[in-house]
CSV table of C-alpha atoms and ligand atoms in Angstrom, one decimal:
chain,number,residue,atom,x,y,z
A,1,MET,CA,-10.6,-12.8,-11.5
A,2,LYS,CA,-7.5,-12.0,-9.4
A,3,LYS,CA,-8.0,-11.8,-5.7
A,4,PRO,CA,-8.3,-8.2,-4.4
A,5,ILE,CA,-5.3,-7.0,-2.4
A,6,VAL,CA,-6.0,-5.2,0.8
A,7,ILE,CA,-3.0,-3.6,2.7
A,8,ALA,CA,-3.6,-2.4,6.2
A,9,ASN,CA,-1.4,0.7,6.8
A,10,TRP,CA,-1.5,1.0,10.6
A,11,LYS,CA,0.7,4.1,10.6
A,12,MET,CA,1.0,4.8,14.4
A,13,TYR,CA,-2.6,4.0,15.2
A,14,ILE,CA,-1.8,0.7,16.9
A,15,GLU,CA,0.9,1.1,19.5
A,16,LYS,CA,0.5,-1.7,22.0
A,17,PRO,CA,1.7,-5.3,21.3
A,18,GLU,CA,-1.4,-6.8,23.0
A,19,VAL,CA,-3.7,-4.8,20.8
A,20,ALA,CA,-1.8,-5.8,17.7
A,21,LYS,CA,-1.7,-9.5,18.6
A,22,LYS,CA,-5.4,-9.5,19.4
A,23,PHE,CA,-6.1,-7.9,16.0
A,24,ILE,CA,-4.2,-10.7,14.2
A,25,THR,CA,-5.7,-13.5,16.3
A,26,THR,CA,-9.2,-12.2,15.5
A,27,LEU,CA,-8.4,-11.8,11.8
A,28,LYS,CA,-7.1,-15.4,11.7
A,29,ARG,CA,-10.5,-16.7,12.6
A,30,HIS,CA,-11.9,-15.3,9.3
A,31,SER,CA,-10.2,-17.9,7.2
A,32,ALA,CA,-13.0,-17.8,4.5
A,33,LEU,CA,-12.3,-14.1,4.0
A,34,LEU,CA,-8.5,-14.7,4.0
A,35,SER,CA,-8.9,-17.3,1.2
A,36,LYS,CA,-10.6,-14.7,-1.1
A,37,VAL,CA,-8.7,-11.5,-0.3
A,38,GLU,CA,-4.9,-11.1,-0.2
A,39,VAL,CA,-4.3,-9.4,3.1
A,40,THR,CA,-1.1,-7.6,4.1
A,41,ILE,CA,-0.6,-5.9,7.4
A,42,ALA,CA,1.9,-3.0,7.7
A,43,PRO,CA,2.5,-2.4,11.4
A,44,PRO,CA,5.0,0.1,12.7
A,45,PHE,CA,8.6,-1.2,12.9
A,46,THR,CA,8.4,-1.9,16.7
A,47,LEU,CA,5.5,-4.4,16.3
A,48,ILE,CA,7.0,-6.4,13.4
A,49,PRO,CA,9.1,-8.9,15.4
A,50,ILE,CA,6.2,-9.3,17.8
A,51,LEU,CA,3.7,-10.2,15.0
A,52,SER,CA,6.1,-12.1,12.8
A,53,THR,CA,5.4,-15.7,13.9
A,54,LEU,CA,1.7,-15.0,14.3
A,55,VAL,CA,1.4,-13.7,10.8
A,56,THR,CA,3.8,-15.9,8.9
A,57,SER,CA,2.0,-19.0,10.3
A,58,THR,CA,-1.3,-17.8,8.9
A,59,LYS,CA,-2.3,-18.6,5.3
A,60,GLY,CA,-3.6,-15.5,3.5
A,61,ILE,CA,-1.9,-12.8,5.6
A,62,THR,CA,1.6,-11.4,5.0
A,63,LEU,CA,3.6,-8.6,6.6
A,64,ALA,CA,4.7,-5.3,5.1
A,65,ALA,CA,6.8,-2.4,6.4
A,66,GLN,CA,5.6,1.1,6.1
A,67,SER,CA,9.0,2.3,5.0
A,68,VAL,CA,12.5,1.1,4.6
A,69,SER,CA,16.0,2.6,4.6
A,70,ALA,CA,17.5,3.7,1.3
A,71,TYR,CA,20.9,2.4,2.6
A,72,THR,CA,22.2,-1.1,2.6
A,73,GLU,CA,25.5,-0.6,4.5
A,74,PRO,CA,25.3,-0.6,8.4
A,75,LYS,CA,26.8,2.7,9.3
A,76,HIS,CA,23.5,4.6,9.4
A,77,THR,CA,22.0,5.5,12.8
A,78,GLY,CA,18.3,5.1,13.2
A,79,GLU,CA,17.7,3.3,9.9
A,80,VAL,CA,16.1,-0.1,9.3
A,81,SER,CA,17.3,-1.9,6.2
A,82,ALA,CA,15.4,-4.1,3.8
A,83,SER,CA,17.5,-7.1,4.8
A,84,MET,CA,16.7,-6.5,8.5
A,85,LEU,CA,13.0,-6.5,7.6
A,86,ARG,CA,13.4,-9.6,5.5
A,87,GLY,CA,15.0,-11.3,8.5
A,88,CYS,CA,11.8,-10.5,10.5
A,89,GLY,CA,9.5,-12.2,8.0
A,90,VAL,CA,8.5,-9.0,6.1
A,91,GLN,CA,7.7,-9.7,2.4
A,92,THR,CA,6.7,-6.3,1.2
A,93,VAL,CA,7.7,-2.7,1.7
A,94,ILE,CA,5.8,0.5,1.1
A,95,VAL,CA,7.7,3.4,-0.4
A,96,GLY,CA,6.8,6.9,-1.4
A,97,HIS,CA,3.8,7.3,0.9
A,98,SER,CA,2.7,10.9,0.8
A,99,GLU,CA,3.4,11.2,4.6
A,100,ARG,CA,7.0,10.1,3.9
A,101,ARG,CA,7.3,12.5,0.9
A,102,ALA,CA,6.0,15.3,3.1
A,103,ALA,CA,8.7,14.4,5.7
A,104,GLY,CA,11.3,15.0,3.0
A,105,GLU,CA,11.8,11.7,1.1
A,106,SER,CA,12.7,12.7,-2.4
A,107,GLU,CA,12.4,10.6,-5.6
A,108,VAL,CA,16.1,9.9,-5.4
A,109,VAL,CA,15.5,8.4,-2.0
A,110,ILE,CA,12.5,6.4,-3.3
A,111,ALA,CA,14.6,5.0,-6.2
A,112,ALA,CA,17.3,3.9,-3.7
A,113,GLN,CA,14.6,2.3,-1.4
A,114,LEU,CA,13.3,0.4,-4.4
A,115,GLN,CA,16.8,-0.9,-5.3
A,116,ALA,CA,17.5,-1.8,-1.7
A,117,SER,CA,14.2,-3.6,-1.4
A,118,TYR,CA,14.5,-5.7,-4.6
A,119,LYS,CA,18.1,-6.5,-3.6
A,120,ALA,CA,16.6,-8.1,-0.4
A,121,GLN,CA,14.0,-9.9,-2.5
A,122,MET,CA,11.0,-7.9,-1.2
A,123,ASN,CA,7.8,-6.9,-3.0
A,124,VAL,CA,7.5,-3.2,-3.3
A,125,VAL,CA,4.4,-0.9,-3.1
A,126,VAL,CA,5.1,2.5,-4.6
A,127,CYS,CA,2.6,5.1,-3.6
A,128,VAL,CA,1.7,8.0,-5.9
A,129,GLY,CA,-0.9,10.7,-5.7
A,130,GLU,CA,-1.4,14.4,-6.2
A,131,ILE,CA,-1.8,16.9,-3.3
A,132,GLU,CA,-4.6,18.7,-5.1
A,133,ARG,CA,-6.3,18.9,-8.4
A,134,ASP,CA,-6.8,21.9,-10.8
A,135,THR,CA,-8.9,22.2,-13.9
A,136,HIS,CA,-5.9,21.9,-16.2
A,137,GLY,CA,-5.3,18.3,-15.2
A,138,SER,CA,-1.8,18.9,-13.9
A,139,HIS,CA,-2.3,15.9,-11.6
A,140,PHE,CA,-1.7,13.6,-14.7
A,141,SER,CA,1.8,14.9,-15.4
A,142,LEU,CA,2.6,14.7,-11.7
A,143,ILE,CA,1.5,11.1,-11.4
A,144,GLU,CA,3.6,10.4,-14.6
A,145,LYS,CA,6.6,11.9,-13.0
A,146,GLN,CA,6.1,10.0,-9.7
A,147,LEU,CA,5.8,6.7,-11.6
A,148,SER,CA,8.9,7.4,-13.6
A,149,VAL,CA,10.9,6.5,-10.5
A,150,VAL,CA,10.4,2.8,-11.2
A,151,ALA,CA,12.1,3.0,-14.6
A,152,GLY,CA,15.0,0.6,-14.7
A,153,HIS,CA,14.5,-0.5,-11.1
A,154,VAL,CA,11.8,-3.2,-11.2
A,155,LYS,CA,13.4,-6.5,-10.2
A,156,GLY,CA,10.5,-8.2,-8.5
A,157,LYS,CA,6.8,-7.8,-7.7
A,158,LEU,CA,5.6,-4.2,-7.9
A,159,ILE,CA,2.3,-2.8,-6.7
A,160,ILE,CA,1.2,0.8,-7.4
A,161,ALA,CA,-0.9,2.4,-4.7
A,162,TYR,CA,-2.7,5.5,-6.0
A,163,GLU,CA,-3.6,7.7,-3.1
A,164,PRO,CA,-4.8,11.3,-3.8
A,165,VAL,CA,-3.4,13.2,-0.8
A,166,TRP,CA,-6.6,15.3,-0.5
A,167,ALA,CA,-8.6,12.2,0.1
A,168,ILE,CA,-6.4,10.7,2.8
A,169,GLY,CA,-7.4,10.4,6.5
A,170,LYS,CA,-11.0,11.6,6.1
A,171,SER,CA,-14.2,9.6,6.0
A,172,ALA,CA,-16.0,7.5,3.4
A,173,GLY,CA,-17.9,10.5,1.9
A,174,ASP,CA,-14.6,12.3,1.2
A,175,ALA,CA,-13.0,9.4,-0.8
A,176,MET,CA,-12.5,9.8,-4.5
A,177,LYS,CA,-15.4,9.1,-6.8
A,178,SER,CA,-15.2,5.7,-8.4
A,179,SER,CA,-15.4,7.1,-11.9
A,180,ASP,CA,-12.3,9.3,-11.1
A,181,ILE,CA,-10.5,6.2,-9.7
A,182,GLN,CA,-11.3,4.4,-12.9
A,183,GLU,CA,-9.9,7.2,-15.0
A,184,MET,CA,-6.7,7.3,-13.0
A,185,VAL,CA,-6.2,3.5,-13.0
A,186,ILE,CA,-6.4,3.6,-16.8
A,187,PHE,CA,-3.9,6.4,-16.9
A,188,ILE,CA,-1.5,4.7,-14.5
A,189,ARG,CA,-1.7,1.4,-16.5
A,190,LYS,CA,-1.0,3.3,-19.8
A,191,THR,CA,2.0,5.1,-18.2
A,192,LEU,CA,3.4,1.8,-16.9
A,193,VAL,CA,3.1,0.3,-20.4
A,194,ASP,CA,5.3,3.2,-21.6
A,195,ILE,CA,7.8,2.7,-18.8
A,196,LEU,CA,8.0,-1.1,-18.4
A,197,GLY,CA,6.6,-2.5,-21.6
A,198,ARG,CA,3.2,-4.1,-22.0
A,199,GLU,CA,3.9,-7.5,-20.6
A,200,ALA,CA,5.4,-6.3,-17.3
A,201,ALA,CA,2.9,-3.4,-17.0
A,202,LEU,CA,-0.1,-5.7,-17.2
A,203,LYS,CA,1.2,-7.7,-14.2
A,204,VAL,CA,1.3,-4.7,-11.8
A,205,PRO,CA,-1.7,-4.5,-9.5
A,206,ILE,CA,-2.9,-0.9,-9.1
A,207,ILE,CA,-4.7,-0.3,-5.8
A,208,TYR,CA,-6.5,2.8,-4.3
A,209,GLY,CA,-6.1,4.4,-1.0
A,210,GLY,CA,-7.7,7.4,0.7
A,211,SER,CA,-10.7,7.2,3.1
A,212,VAL,CA,-11.6,3.6,2.3
A,213,GLU,CA,-14.1,2.4,4.9
A,214,GLY,CA,-16.6,-0.5,5.1
A,215,SER,CA,-19.4,1.6,3.7
A,216,ASN,CA,-17.7,2.7,0.4
A,217,ALA,CA,-15.2,-0.2,-0.2
A,218,HIS,CA,-17.6,-2.3,-2.3
A,219,GLU,CA,-18.6,0.4,-4.7
A,220,LEU,CA,-15.0,1.7,-5.0
A,221,LEU,CA,-13.7,-1.7,-5.8
A,222,LYS,CA,-16.4,-2.8,-8.3
A,223,GLU,CA,-16.7,0.5,-10.1
A,224,GLY,CA,-13.3,2.0,-9.6
A,225,GLY,CA,-11.5,-0.8,-11.4
A,226,ALA,CA,-8.6,-0.9,-8.9
A,227,GLY,CA,-7.1,-4.2,-7.7
A,228,GLY,CA,-7.6,-3.5,-4.0
A,229,PHE,CA,-6.9,-1.0,-1.4
A,230,LEU,CA,-4.3,0.6,0.8
A,231,VAL,CA,-6.3,1.3,4.0
A,232,GLY,CA,-5.2,3.7,6.8
A,233,HIS,CA,-7.4,4.7,9.7
A,234,ALA,CA,-10.1,2.0,9.0
A,235,SER,CA,-7.5,-0.7,9.1
A,236,SER,CA,-6.5,0.0,12.7
A,237,GLU,CA,-9.7,-1.4,14.3
A,238,ILE,CA,-10.5,-5.0,13.6
A,239,ASN,CA,-14.2,-4.7,13.0
A,240,SER,CA,-13.9,-1.9,10.5
A,241,PHE,CA,-11.1,-3.8,8.7
A,242,ILE,CA,-13.2,-7.0,8.5
A,243,GLU,CA,-16.1,-4.9,7.1
A,244,ILE,CA,-13.7,-3.7,4.3
A,245,LEU,CA,-12.6,-7.3,3.5
A,246,GLN,CA,-16.2,-8.5,3.4
A,247,ALA,CA,-17.1,-5.6,1.0
A,248,CYS,CA,-14.4,-6.9,-1.3
A,249,LEU,CA,-16.1,-10.2,-2.0
B,1,PGA,P1,-6.7,6.6,5.2
B,1,PGA,O1,-5.2,6.5,4.8
B,1,PGA,O2,-7.4,5.3,4.8
B,1,PGA,O3,-6.8,6.9,6.6
B,1,PGA,O4,-7.3,7.7,4.3
B,1,PGA,C1,-4.7,5.9,3.7
B,1,PGA,C2,-3.2,5.9,3.6
B,1,PGA,O5,-2.6,7.0,4.0
B,1,PGA,O6,-2.6,5.0,3.2
């Protein structure tokens, strides 16, 4: 059995360096958990250099960025490139999060972010997910379209995070049913086989995100068939995050 992957997407929940450092220091004490779960922390850009040494010196935890610039050349105000992140010890970038898509990031941008990230030798998490569902199953064709962005661009480790937008930022009772997660994981795997070929597609972890908390994580992981979680609000408080990690064992 592969180790479950749990990515903490802090969004803007944790702002202060002291709070972030205390979170990591506490997490480090749970070495038994860190040996059984692959933990990645995605802090906001401002906290990355502050956490870099603390995280990179800890076995079992790695750093991710919540987004990355689509550009590689320096003449872009306000952007943070993949190579800048790499220089701060970041190994993974998240692209295509629904909150970034809602802010205007198109599939053209996501494809450029993928290329820029692989060029800087990063792992890439591509988020996909429908805004709502209808009875005609149109979410399947939307997910297929969102996944097609990876075609021809995969040059390193890829993770797909399936996050139905309607289930994000709520509480455990509003998460997707595990039987529906299982159906979508199978669909994503099949679509990846069509895009990448069987051998490459079987290597891609597919994780779930959307109102994962300590109380539902065990059932969602065991019955949903995903390889782990992308966790938002419940990853911003150390005790609730530890509960999720424990539920993954
Ligand atoms: P949530 O967020 O866990 O707060 O639902 C998940 C995400 O947006 O990645």
